[in-house]
Tab-separated table of C-alpha atoms in Angstrom:
chain	number	residue	atom	x	y	z
A	1	MET	CA	0.000	0.000	0.000
A	2	ASP	CA	1.258	3.460	-0.912
A	3	TYR	CA	0.537	5.495	2.207
A	4	TYR	CA	1.242	8.810	0.516
A	5	TYR	CA	-1.257	8.359	-2.347
A	6	ALA	CA	-3.880	6.879	-0.040
A	7	ALA	CA	-3.489	9.859	2.311
A	8	GLU	CA	-3.750	12.295	-0.628
A	9	LYS	CA	-6.902	10.598	-1.882
A	10	LEU	CA	-8.404	10.603	1.613
A	11	LYS	CA	-7.570	14.278	1.928
A	12	SER	CA	-9.540	15.041	-1.257
A	13	ALA	CA	-12.447	13.154	0.341
A	14	GLY	CA	-12.222	15.416	3.395
A	15	VAL	CA	-10.244	13.078	5.648
A	16	GLU	CA	-6.897	14.303	6.889
A	17	VAL	CA	-4.905	11.491	8.466
A	18	PRO	CA	-1.890	12.597	10.555
A	19	GLU	CA	1.297	11.538	8.848
A	20	GLU	CA	2.513	9.626	11.927
A	21	LEU	CA	-0.542	7.377	11.680
A	22	TRP	CA	-0.405	6.560	7.970
A	23	PRO	CA	1.190	3.160	8.523
A	24	HIS	CA	-1.633	2.218	10.914
A	25	ILE	CA	-4.594	3.332	8.791
A	26	GLU	CA	-5.122	0.053	6.960
A	27	GLY	CA	-5.314	-1.897	10.230
A	28	TYR	CA	-7.467	0.771	11.826
A	29	ILE	CA	-10.074	0.669	9.062
A	30	SER	CA	-10.106	-3.145	8.961
A	31	ARG	CA	-10.894	-3.196	12.679
A	32	ARG	CA	-13.645	-0.604	12.257
A	33	GLU	CA	-15.120	-2.620	9.387
A	34	GLU	CA	-15.264	-5.573	11.742
A	35	ASP	CA	-16.891	-3.369	14.410
A	36	ALA	CA	-19.600	-2.252	11.941
A	37	LYS	CA	-20.379	-5.884	11.086
A	38	GLN	CA	-20.543	-6.751	14.774
A	39	MET	CA	-22.935	-3.878	15.395
A	40	TRP	CA	-25.455	-5.384	12.933
A	41	ASP	CA	-25.042	-8.698	14.651
A	42	PHE	CA	-25.708	-7.141	18.082
A	43	LEU	CA	-28.620	-5.207	16.630
A	44	SER	CA	-30.271	-8.413	15.390
A	45	ARG	CA	-29.815	-9.898	18.882
A	46	GLU	CA	-30.981	-6.640	20.516
A	47	ASP	CA	-27.793	-6.562	22.590
A	48	TYR	CA	-27.786	-2.797	23.114
A	49	TYR	CA	-25.150	-2.844	25.838
A	50	ALA	CA	-22.644	-4.420	23.416
A	51	ILE	CA	-23.521	-1.833	20.754
A	52	ASP	CA	-22.927	0.960	23.267
A	53	ARG	CA	-19.499	-0.466	24.242
A	54	LEU	CA	-18.478	-0.757	20.619
A	55	ALA	CA	-19.741	2.721	19.702
A	56	HIS	CA	-17.881	4.123	22.729
A	57	LYS	CA	-14.640	2.620	21.445
A	58	VAL	CA	-15.149	3.781	17.846
A	59	ARG	CA	-16.108	7.281	18.963
A	60	GLY	CA	-12.937	7.575	21.058
A	61	THR	CA	-10.485	7.042	18.213
A	62	GLY	CA	-12.109	8.258	14.954
A	63	SER	CA	-11.128	11.922	15.302
A	64	SER	CA	-7.565	11.133	16.381
A	65	TYR	CA	-7.068	9.313	13.081
A	66	GLY	CA	-8.758	12.114	11.126
A	67	PHE	CA	-12.087	10.311	10.648
A	68	ASP	CA	-14.428	12.876	12.148
A	69	ARG	CA	-17.488	11.345	10.518
A	70	ILE	CA	-16.766	7.974	12.097
A	71	THR	CA	-16.611	9.631	15.521
A	72	GLU	CA	-19.786	11.574	14.734
A	73	TYR	CA	-21.799	8.497	13.681
A	74	ALA	CA	-20.584	6.496	16.678
A	75	GLY	CA	-21.702	9.370	18.929
A	76	GLU	CA	-25.123	9.396	17.228
A	77	ILE	CA	-25.430	5.645	17.780
A	78	GLN	CA	-24.881	6.235	21.506
A	79	ASN	CA	-27.460	9.069	21.437
A	80	ALA	CA	-30.013	6.825	19.702
A	81	LEU	CA	-29.453	4.209	22.402
A	82	ARG	CA	-30.074	6.811	25.144
A	83	GLU	CA	-33.224	7.968	23.307
A	84	ASN	CA	-34.305	4.369	22.817
A	85	ASP	CA	-34.881	5.119	19.123
A	86	ARG	CA	-34.462	1.913	17.148
A	87	ASN	CA	-34.966	3.519	13.697
A	88	LYS	CA	-32.380	6.194	14.385
A	89	LEU	CA	-30.034	3.532	15.722
A	90	GLU	CA	-30.319	1.471	12.536
A	91	ASP	CA	-29.809	4.569	10.383
A	92	TYR	CA	-26.573	5.497	12.129
A	93	VAL	CA	-25.228	1.958	12.207
A	94	ARG	CA	-25.831	1.943	8.431
A	95	ASN	CA	-24.194	5.374	8.014
A	96	LEU	CA	-21.191	4.228	9.995
A	97	GLY	CA	-20.852	1.085	7.879
A	98	ASP	CA	-21.135	3.098	4.645
A	99	GLU	CA	-18.514	5.604	5.779
A	100	ILE	CA	-16.095	2.840	6.678
A	101	LYS	CA	-16.713	1.143	3.312
A	102	LYS	CA	-16.067	4.418	1.504
A	103	VAL	CA	-12.773	4.968	3.307
A	104	LYS	CA	-11.759	1.359	2.783
A	105	SER	CA	-12.432	1.536	-0.954
A	106	ILE	CA	-10.125	4.585	-1.193
A	107	ILE	CA	-7.391	2.847	0.774
A	108	ASP	CA	-7.766	-0.416	-1.177
A	109	MET	CA	-7.133	1.415	-4.468
A	110	HIS	CA	-3.549	2.033	-3.363
B	1	MET	CA	66.174	-93.198	48.516
B	2	LYS	CA	64.319	-95.596	50.714
B	3	ILE	CA	60.792	-94.792	51.419
B	4	LYS	CA	59.754	-95.243	54.976
B	5	THR	CA	56.596	-97.206	55.881
B	6	HIS	CA	54.820	-94.270	57.483
B	7	ASP	CA	55.530	-92.140	54.390
B	8	LYS	CA	53.888	-94.825	52.297
B	9	ILE	CA	50.894	-94.821	54.572
B	10	LEU	CA	50.730	-91.023	54.362
B	11	THR	CA	50.960	-91.052	50.559
B	12	ILE	CA	48.284	-93.710	50.267
B	13	SER	CA	46.095	-91.746	52.665
B	14	LEU	CA	46.521	-88.517	50.703
B	15	VAL	CA	45.831	-90.198	47.366
B	16	SER	CA	42.803	-91.931	48.863
B	17	LEU	CA	41.575	-88.640	50.292
B	18	ALA	CA	42.027	-86.929	46.954
B	19	LEU	CA	40.144	-89.705	45.212
B	20	LEU	CA	37.409	-89.565	47.796
B	21	MET	CA	37.159	-85.795	47.444
B	22	GLY	CA	37.084	-86.077	43.678
B	23	LEU	CA	34.388	-88.714	43.859
B	24	GLY	CA	32.531	-86.753	46.531
B	25	GLY	CA	32.763	-83.528	44.510
B	26	ALA	CA	31.481	-85.269	41.403
B	27	PHE	CA	28.729	-86.816	43.498
B	28	PHE	CA	27.734	-83.629	45.354
B	29	MET	CA	28.224	-81.056	42.539
B	30	PRO	CA	24.701	-81.439	41.142
B	31	PHE	CA	23.392	-81.018	44.685
B	32	VAL	CA	25.504	-77.869	45.181
B	33	LEU	CA	24.350	-76.440	41.865
B	34	ALA	CA	20.756	-77.346	42.597
B	35	PHE	CA	21.084	-75.702	46.017
B	36	GLY	CA	22.534	-72.569	44.447
B	37	PHE	CA	19.855	-72.427	41.798
B	38	LEU	CA	16.951	-73.239	44.090
B	39	VAL	CA	17.960	-71.311	47.227
B	40	ILE	CA	20.676	-68.688	46.728
B	41	PHE	CA	19.388	-67.327	43.394
B	42	PRO	CA	15.755	-66.830	44.572
B	43	VAL	CA	16.992	-65.249	47.813
B	44	ALA	CA	19.175	-62.784	45.848
B	45	VAL	CA	16.316	-61.963	43.476
B	46	ALA	CA	13.936	-61.459	46.409
B	47	PHE	CA	16.490	-59.243	48.154
B	48	ILE	CA	16.904	-57.010	45.066
B	49	ALA	CA	13.130	-56.828	44.557
B	50	ILE	CA	12.536	-55.828	48.184
B	51	LEU	CA	15.276	-53.197	48.004
B	52	THR	CA	13.836	-51.750	44.781
B	53	PHE	CA	10.325	-51.715	46.227
B	54	ARG	CA	11.481	-49.935	49.374
B	55	LEU	CA	13.362	-47.298	47.390
B	56	VAL	CA	10.437	-46.617	45.049
B	57	ASN	CA	8.078	-46.498	48.007
B	58	HIS	CA	10.351	-44.048	49.794
B	59	TYR	CA	10.316	-41.593	46.852
B	60	ILE	CA	6.570	-41.917	46.301
B	61	ARG	CA	5.927	-41.148	49.976
B	62	ARG	CA	8.281	-38.191	49.881
B	63	GLU	CA	6.387	-36.721	46.901
B	64	ASP	CA	3.098	-37.321	48.691
B	65	ARG	CA	4.388	-35.529	51.777
B	66	GLN	CA	5.511	-32.566	49.626
B	67	GLU	CA	2.146	-32.413	47.884
B	68	GLN	CA	0.339	-32.579	51.209
B	69	ARG	CA	2.468	-29.729	52.553
B	70	THR	CA	1.657	-27.648	49.436
B	71	HIS	CA	-2.014	-27.828	50.283
B	72	THR	CA	-1.797	-27.257	53.998
B	73	VAL	CA	0.676	-24.417	54.488
B	74	ASN	CA	-1.101	-21.092	54.924
B	75	PHE	CA	0.139	-18.086	53.047
B	76	ASP	CA	0.354	-14.933	55.079
B	77	TRP	CA	3.153	-12.747	53.905
B	78	SER	CA	3.048	-9.033	53.431
B	79	GLN	CA	6.713	-8.182	53.648
B	80	THR	CA	9.852	-8.713	51.633
B	81	MET	CA	12.154	-11.528	52.553
B	82	ASP	CA	15.888	-11.475	52.027
B	83	TRP	CA	16.745	-14.948	50.794
B	84	THR	CA	20.424	-14.230	50.742
B	85	SER	CA	20.605	-14.002	54.498
B	86	PRO	CA	20.848	-17.213	56.527
B	87	THR	CA	18.613	-15.617	59.162
B	88	ALA	CA	15.853	-15.301	56.585
B	89	VAL	CA	14.764	-18.924	56.937
B	90	PRO	CA	10.974	-18.725	56.740
B	91	GLN	CA	9.338	-18.634	60.142
B	92	PRO	CA	5.808	-20.004	60.614
B	93	HIS	CA	4.244	-16.575	60.984
B	94	HIS	CA	5.403	-15.500	57.552
B	95	LEU	CA	5.810	-18.704	55.665
B	96	ILE	CA	5.368	-18.203	51.979
B	97	ALA	CA	3.167	-20.574	50.002
B	98	GLN	CA	5.044	-23.809	49.443
B	99	PRO	CA	4.831	-23.791	45.636
B	100	ALA	CA	6.314	-20.265	45.571
B	101	ALA	CA	9.004	-21.244	48.107
B	102	ASP	CA	9.906	-24.284	46.011
B	103	GLU	CA	10.052	-22.119	42.906
B	104	ILE	CA	12.317	-19.594	44.660
B	105	ALA	CA	14.556	-22.386	45.967
B	106	LEU	CA	14.852	-23.760	42.452
B	107	ILE	CA	15.703	-20.335	41.041
B	108	LYS	CA	18.342	-19.855	43.735
B	109	ALA	CA	19.821	-23.282	43.109
B	110	ARG	CA	19.925	-23.174	39.323
B	111	ASP	CA	19.279	-19.830	37.697
B	112	MET	CA	21.005	-17.539	40.198
B	113	GLU	CA	24.237	-19.449	39.857
B	114	GLU	CA	24.176	-18.958	36.091
B	115	LEU	CA	23.318	-15.270	36.463
B	116	VAL	CA	26.040	-14.634	39.039
B	117	SER	CA	28.605	-16.255	36.737
B	118	LEU	CA	27.925	-13.505	34.177
B	119	LEU	CA	28.717	-10.698	36.620
B	120	PRO	CA	32.249	-9.420	37.366
B	121	SER	CA	34.014	-11.907	39.627
B	122	ASP	CA	34.512	-9.507	42.553
B	123	SER	CA	30.813	-8.566	42.664
B	124	ASN	CA	29.029	-8.222	45.961
B	125	ILE	CA	25.496	-9.340	45.174
B	126	THR	CA	22.296	-8.922	47.139
B	127	HIS	CA	18.914	-10.035	45.919
B	128	THR	CA	15.407	-10.329	47.289
B	129	PHE	CA	12.063	-11.783	46.311
B	130	GLY	CA	8.928	-10.024	47.485
B	131	GLU	CA	5.193	-10.208	46.927
B	132	SER	CA	2.251	-7.912	47.445
B	133	GLY	CA	-1.296	-8.147	46.121
B	134	GLY	CA	-0.465	-11.168	43.953
B	135	LEU	CA	2.408	-9.442	42.160
B	136	TRP	CA	5.963	-10.735	42.645
B	137	ARG	CA	9.113	-8.664	42.652
B	138	PHE	CA	12.728	-9.734	42.206
B	139	TYR	CA	15.397	-7.174	43.008
B	140	LEU	CA	19.122	-7.583	42.450
B	141	HIS	CA	21.977	-5.260	43.284
B	142	SER	CA	25.491	-6.148	42.214
B	143	ARG	CA	28.422	-3.963	43.119
B	144	SER	CA	32.014	-4.549	42.099
B	145	SER	CA	35.171	-2.471	41.706
B	146	GLN	CA	34.236	-1.760	38.076
B	147	SER	CA	30.444	-1.845	37.987
B	148	ASP	CA	27.218	-1.182	39.818
B	149	PHE	CA	24.109	-2.920	38.511
B	150	VAL	CA	20.553	-2.654	39.764
B	151	ALA	CA	17.927	-4.848	38.135
B	152	GLU	CA	14.398	-5.619	39.120
B	153	GLY	CA	11.549	-7.542	37.609
B	154	TYR	CA	7.876	-7.991	38.287
B	155	GLY	CA	5.423	-10.717	37.407
B	156	PRO	CA	2.596	-12.965	38.561
B	157	THR	CA	5.075	-15.649	39.763
B	158	PRO	CA	8.588	-15.556	41.298
B	159	ARG	CA	9.965	-17.018	38.073
B	160	ALA	CA	8.270	-14.399	35.896
B	161	ALA	CA	9.697	-11.653	38.143
B	162	PHE	CA	13.161	-13.240	38.066
B	163	MET	CA	13.150	-13.651	34.275
B	164	SER	CA	12.070	-10.051	33.808
B	165	ALA	CA	14.913	-8.829	36.055
B	166	ARG	CA	17.318	-11.168	34.298
B	167	GLN	CA	16.403	-9.636	30.952
B	168	SER	CA	17.068	-6.127	32.344
B	169	LEU	CA	20.377	-7.246	33.802
B	170	MET	CA	21.477	-8.809	30.511
B	171	GLN	CA	20.760	-5.519	28.755
B	172	GLU	CA	22.677	-3.633	31.459
B	173	LEU	CA	25.644	-5.964	31.076
B	174	LYS	CA	25.592	-5.434	27.313
B	175	ASP	CA	25.470	-1.642	27.731
B	176	TRP	CA	28.179	-1.747	30.400
B	177	ARG	CA	30.534	-3.762	28.175
B	178	LEU	CA	29.912	-1.374	25.304
B	179	ALA	CA	30.597	1.653	27.528
B	180	ARG	CA	33.769	-0.020	28.836
B	181	ASP	CA	34.986	-0.738	25.277
B	182	GLU	CA	34.344	2.875	24.307
B	183	ASP	CA	35.967	4.087	27.515
B	184	ARG	CA	32.786	5.724	28.744
B	185	GLN	CA	31.227	5.895	32.201
B	186	TYR	CA	28.294	3.591	32.764
B	187	ALA	CA	25.435	3.935	35.253
B	188	SER	CA	22.610	1.466	35.704
B	189	PRO	CA	19.254	2.964	34.613
B	190	LEU	CA	17.660	2.094	37.946
B	191	SER	CA	20.511	3.458	40.001
B	192	VAL	CA	20.168	6.652	37.958
B	193	ALA	CA	16.480	6.771	38.830
B	194	MET	CA	17.502	6.866	42.472
B	195	PRO	CA	19.064	9.980	44.027
B	196	SER	CA	22.787	10.107	43.511
B	197	SER	CA	25.647	12.520	43.947
B	198	ASN	CA	27.832	10.635	41.517
B	199	SER	CA	28.811	12.960	38.661
B	200	ALA	CA	28.722	10.217	36.036
B	201	GLN	CA	25.195	9.346	37.025
B	202	ALA	CA	24.204	12.979	37.081
B	203	ALA	CA	25.464	13.310	33.512
B	204	VAL	CA	23.356	10.370	32.431
B	205	THR	CA	20.330	11.889	34.199
B	206	ALA	CA	20.822	15.091	32.242
B	207	SER	CA	20.498	13.163	28.968
B	208	HIS	CA	17.541	11.171	30.283
B	209	VAL	CA	15.012	10.183	27.614
B	210	PRO	CA	11.529	10.643	29.101
B	211	THR	CA	9.363	7.541	29.091
B	212	ALA	CA	5.609	7.561	28.586
B	213	LEU	CA	3.461	4.587	29.503
B	214	ILE	CA	0.150	4.421	27.632
B	215	VAL	CA	-2.417	2.274	29.438
B	216	ASP	CA	-5.282	1.584	27.053
B	217	ASP	CA	-7.122	-1.577	26.023
B	218	ASP	CA	-7.812	-0.105	22.579
B	219	VAL	CA	-4.797	-0.679	20.357
B	220	ASP	CA	-5.709	2.163	17.972
B	221	ALA	CA	-6.121	4.752	20.714
B	222	ALA	CA	-2.855	3.599	22.314
B	223	ARG	CA	-0.990	3.829	18.990
B	224	ALA	CA	-2.253	7.329	18.248
B	225	THR	CA	-1.216	8.576	21.710
B	226	ALA	CA	2.111	6.750	21.603
B	227	SER	CA	2.950	8.253	18.200
B	228	LEU	CA	2.592	11.749	19.698
B	229	PHE	CA	4.879	11.070	22.639
B	230	GLU	CA	7.399	9.522	20.269
B	231	LYS	CA	7.214	12.647	18.134
B	232	MET	CA	8.121	14.637	21.270
B	233	GLY	CA	11.205	12.464	21.762
B	234	CYS	CA	9.809	10.093	24.377
B	235	LYS	CA	10.302	6.388	24.687
B	236	THR	CA	6.840	4.794	24.804
B	237	LEU	CA	5.511	1.676	26.479
B	238	LEU	CA	2.047	0.220	25.932
B	239	SER	CA	-0.110	-1.714	28.400
B	240	SER	CA	-3.604	-3.036	27.888
B	241	ASP	CA	-4.331	-4.363	31.387
B	242	ILE	CA	-3.731	-3.501	35.034
B	243	LYS	CA	-1.187	-6.226	35.831
B	244	ASP	CA	1.039	-5.375	32.896
B	245	ALA	CA	0.693	-1.662	33.662
B	246	HIS	CA	1.839	-2.311	37.254
B	247	CYS	CA	4.909	-4.202	36.115
B	248	LYS	CA	5.892	-1.406	33.745
B	249	ILE	CA	5.216	1.403	36.233
B	250	LEU	CA	7.438	-0.311	38.800
B	251	GLN	CA	10.124	-1.684	36.544
B	252	GLU	CA	10.668	1.139	34.100
B	253	ASP	CA	11.703	4.654	34.956
B	254	VAL	CA	8.379	6.090	33.794
B	255	ASP	CA	7.873	9.865	33.569
B	256	PHE	CA	4.313	10.013	32.206
B	257	ILE	CA	1.395	7.637	32.568
B	258	VAL	CA	-1.439	8.202	30.118
B	259	LEU	CA	-4.280	6.262	31.630
B	260	ASP	CA	-7.492	5.339	29.849
B	261	TRP	CA	-10.165	5.502	32.521
B	262	LEU	CA	-12.154	2.488	31.307
B	263	LEU	CA	-10.126	-0.634	30.631
B	264	GLY	CA	-12.464	-3.248	29.207
B	265	ASP	CA	-15.666	-3.995	31.078
B	266	LYS	CA	-14.234	-4.565	34.529
B	267	GLU	CA	-11.082	-2.535	35.126
B	268	ARG	CA	-10.897	1.178	35.841
B	269	GLY	CA	-8.071	3.693	36.006
B	270	ASP	CA	-8.390	4.230	39.751
B	271	GLN	CA	-7.717	0.508	40.297
B	272	VAL	CA	-4.404	0.846	38.461
B	273	MET	CA	-3.409	3.654	40.806
B	274	SER	CA	-4.693	2.245	44.093
B	275	GLN	CA	-3.021	-1.120	43.499
B	276	ALA	CA	0.239	0.533	42.433
B	277	ASN	CA	0.129	2.669	45.623
B	278	GLN	CA	-0.400	-0.424	47.745
B	279	PHE	CA	2.509	-2.241	46.107
B	280	ILE	CA	4.911	0.689	46.435
B	281	GLU	CA	4.062	1.023	50.129
B	282	SER	CA	5.124	-2.588	50.681
B	283	PHE	CA	8.746	-1.907	49.729
B	284	ASP	CA	10.947	0.727	51.323
B	285	ASP	CA	13.169	1.264	48.309
B	286	LEU	CA	10.196	1.694	45.971
B	287	GLU	CA	8.581	4.073	48.432
B	288	ASN	CA	11.798	6.055	48.514
B	289	ARG	CA	12.174	6.087	44.743
B	290	PHE	CA	8.580	7.133	44.021
B	291	SER	CA	8.606	9.763	46.783
B	292	LYS	CA	11.616	11.381	45.136
B	293	LYS	CA	10.337	11.223	41.575
B	294	GLN	CA	6.607	11.034	40.928
B	295	PRO	CA	5.451	10.096	37.439
B	296	LYS	CA	2.838	12.477	36.039
B	297	ILE	CA	-0.556	10.981	35.380
B	298	ILE	CA	-2.877	12.017	32.578
B	299	THR	CA	-6.276	10.374	32.522
B	300	TYR	CA	-8.176	10.267	29.235
B	301	SER	CA	-11.657	9.133	28.524
B	302	VAL	CA	-14.921	10.089	26.850
B	303	LEU	CA	-16.091	10.769	30.438
B	304	ASP	CA	-15.995	14.271	31.819
B	305	LYS	CA	-13.306	15.267	34.349
B	306	SER	CA	-15.990	15.512	37.053
B	307	GLN	CA	-16.604	11.776	36.646
B	308	ILE	CA	-12.950	10.935	37.225
B	309	ASP	CA	-11.962	10.239	40.802
B	310	LEU	CA	-8.304	9.338	41.055
B	311	PRO	CA	-7.093	8.243	44.529
B	312	GLU	CA	-4.701	10.562	46.386
B	313	SER	CA	-1.105	9.419	46.125
B	314	LYS	CA	2.299	10.429	47.449
B	315	TYR	CA	3.937	8.544	44.604
B	316	PHE	CA	2.203	9.975	41.523
B	317	SER	CA	1.249	13.499	40.559
B	318	TYR	CA	-2.018	14.007	38.724
B	319	TYR	CA	-1.413	16.339	35.821
B	320	ASP	CA	-4.601	16.582	33.751
B	321	HIS	CA	-7.630	14.899	32.223
B	322	TRP	CA	-7.909	14.796	28.449
B	323	ARG	CA	-11.430	14.232	27.251
B	324	LYS	CA	-12.014	12.072	24.173
B	325	PRO	CA	-12.715	12.379	21.352
B	326	PHE	CA	-9.954	14.745	20.379
B	327	LYS	CA	-8.339	15.629	17.136
B	328	TYR	CA	-4.739	14.660	16.634
B	329	LYS	CA	-3.618	18.294	16.500
B	330	GLU	CA	-5.352	19.057	19.793
B	331	LEU	CA	-3.658	16.080	21.406
B	332	GLU	CA	-0.338	17.183	19.961
B	333	ASP	CA	-0.693	20.644	21.544
B	334	ARG	CA	-1.549	19.139	24.921
B	335	THR	CA	1.357	16.732	24.787
B	336	SER	CA	3.658	19.573	23.853
B	337	GLN	CA	2.423	21.603	26.857
B	338	LEU	CA	2.946	18.628	29.126
B	339	MET	CA	6.507	18.176	27.938
B	340	ALA	CA	7.272	21.877	28.404
B	341	ALA	CA	5.745	21.858	31.902
B	342	SER	CA	7.920	18.871	32.781
B	343	GLY	CA	11.136	20.527	31.637
B	344	TYR	CA	11.648	18.553	28.423
């Protein structure tokens, strides 16, 4: 993977990854992709506590790596859980998954 | 020559006796052999079998007695024990658990000998094993005309603590040999961490590379934070659980501890601190070291500072709480301020 070109492409998509973290981006996104899959799994089992734990973790790191939207969607997932709003919860889990897919497709091109 | 009558009689008697003995031997030989085969051989076999049985039985019983003792000895020990001193034979009121005592005895008998052989021949060596709250400590101080080494290790068992200290000592020996070859002064990292008036040690202290320990169960968060401290010229260590964090806090000369408040589902940041406090209080030298130089603690979490309640400590100084989520640049500025405030 060419970190430089991937970072440039991400930058044009509005994501600015700190240079020090470029070598870790691929692993970071793979783990988030796994988290998004797990969230659907927990959602089908109505395990809201597990979703909250996962969203808490995702929210904590997204911004540090430059992925503000990932942090934002994870925060909204936690809000939906507090509001007990299942539709909103599903929407944001979907948004989070789509955002991760988008980032991954950019990274995978390089 | 004329043979006398009595000589003839004597000769005839001797020949007769020899013939009789020959005939008797030939007659009795089968009986002798049969006797040997039927009596002596079975007795010898029985004797060997009994001896073997008794020996095997003796060892089996000894093992049973040891196992029994392992289960019956009570463990009540809250202080260090100097195993180098002959007066430190365990007394009933602070007997250590038998499996741990056996392990220590084995280390002393085998591994210590090998370790001591690596040190300068005129070394005066003292070493101790200690335990508090389920965490073991091995401390070694070796002083000779040419060197002064201090190594310590921590772990869940005496062996783990010993091996950790051994690894540190091996590194120290390597560094010491290199310094000697280059005609430089050498000071043990741990002896530098302790107060010293020695000018060589003071010089090493001046070039001290600050160490930051990041305690976080999330590998991505830990990496991001570590990368910032590295950018500021720090050496970084990562821990994802309390036990490992304790070992690193105690073993390494840590300057900053960046502590995630929630570690998994069960562990919290205050537990890291309260258990570390308890351990340090159990050992005079650690108490002394941490009273002189307190690592700075930074808690970080998505929780607000008002929800963070870190226990009071004489051994750590609480610097700040960084609330997640934060942007990398924001974290960079805070780290930079921390370094400046700490004189780096």
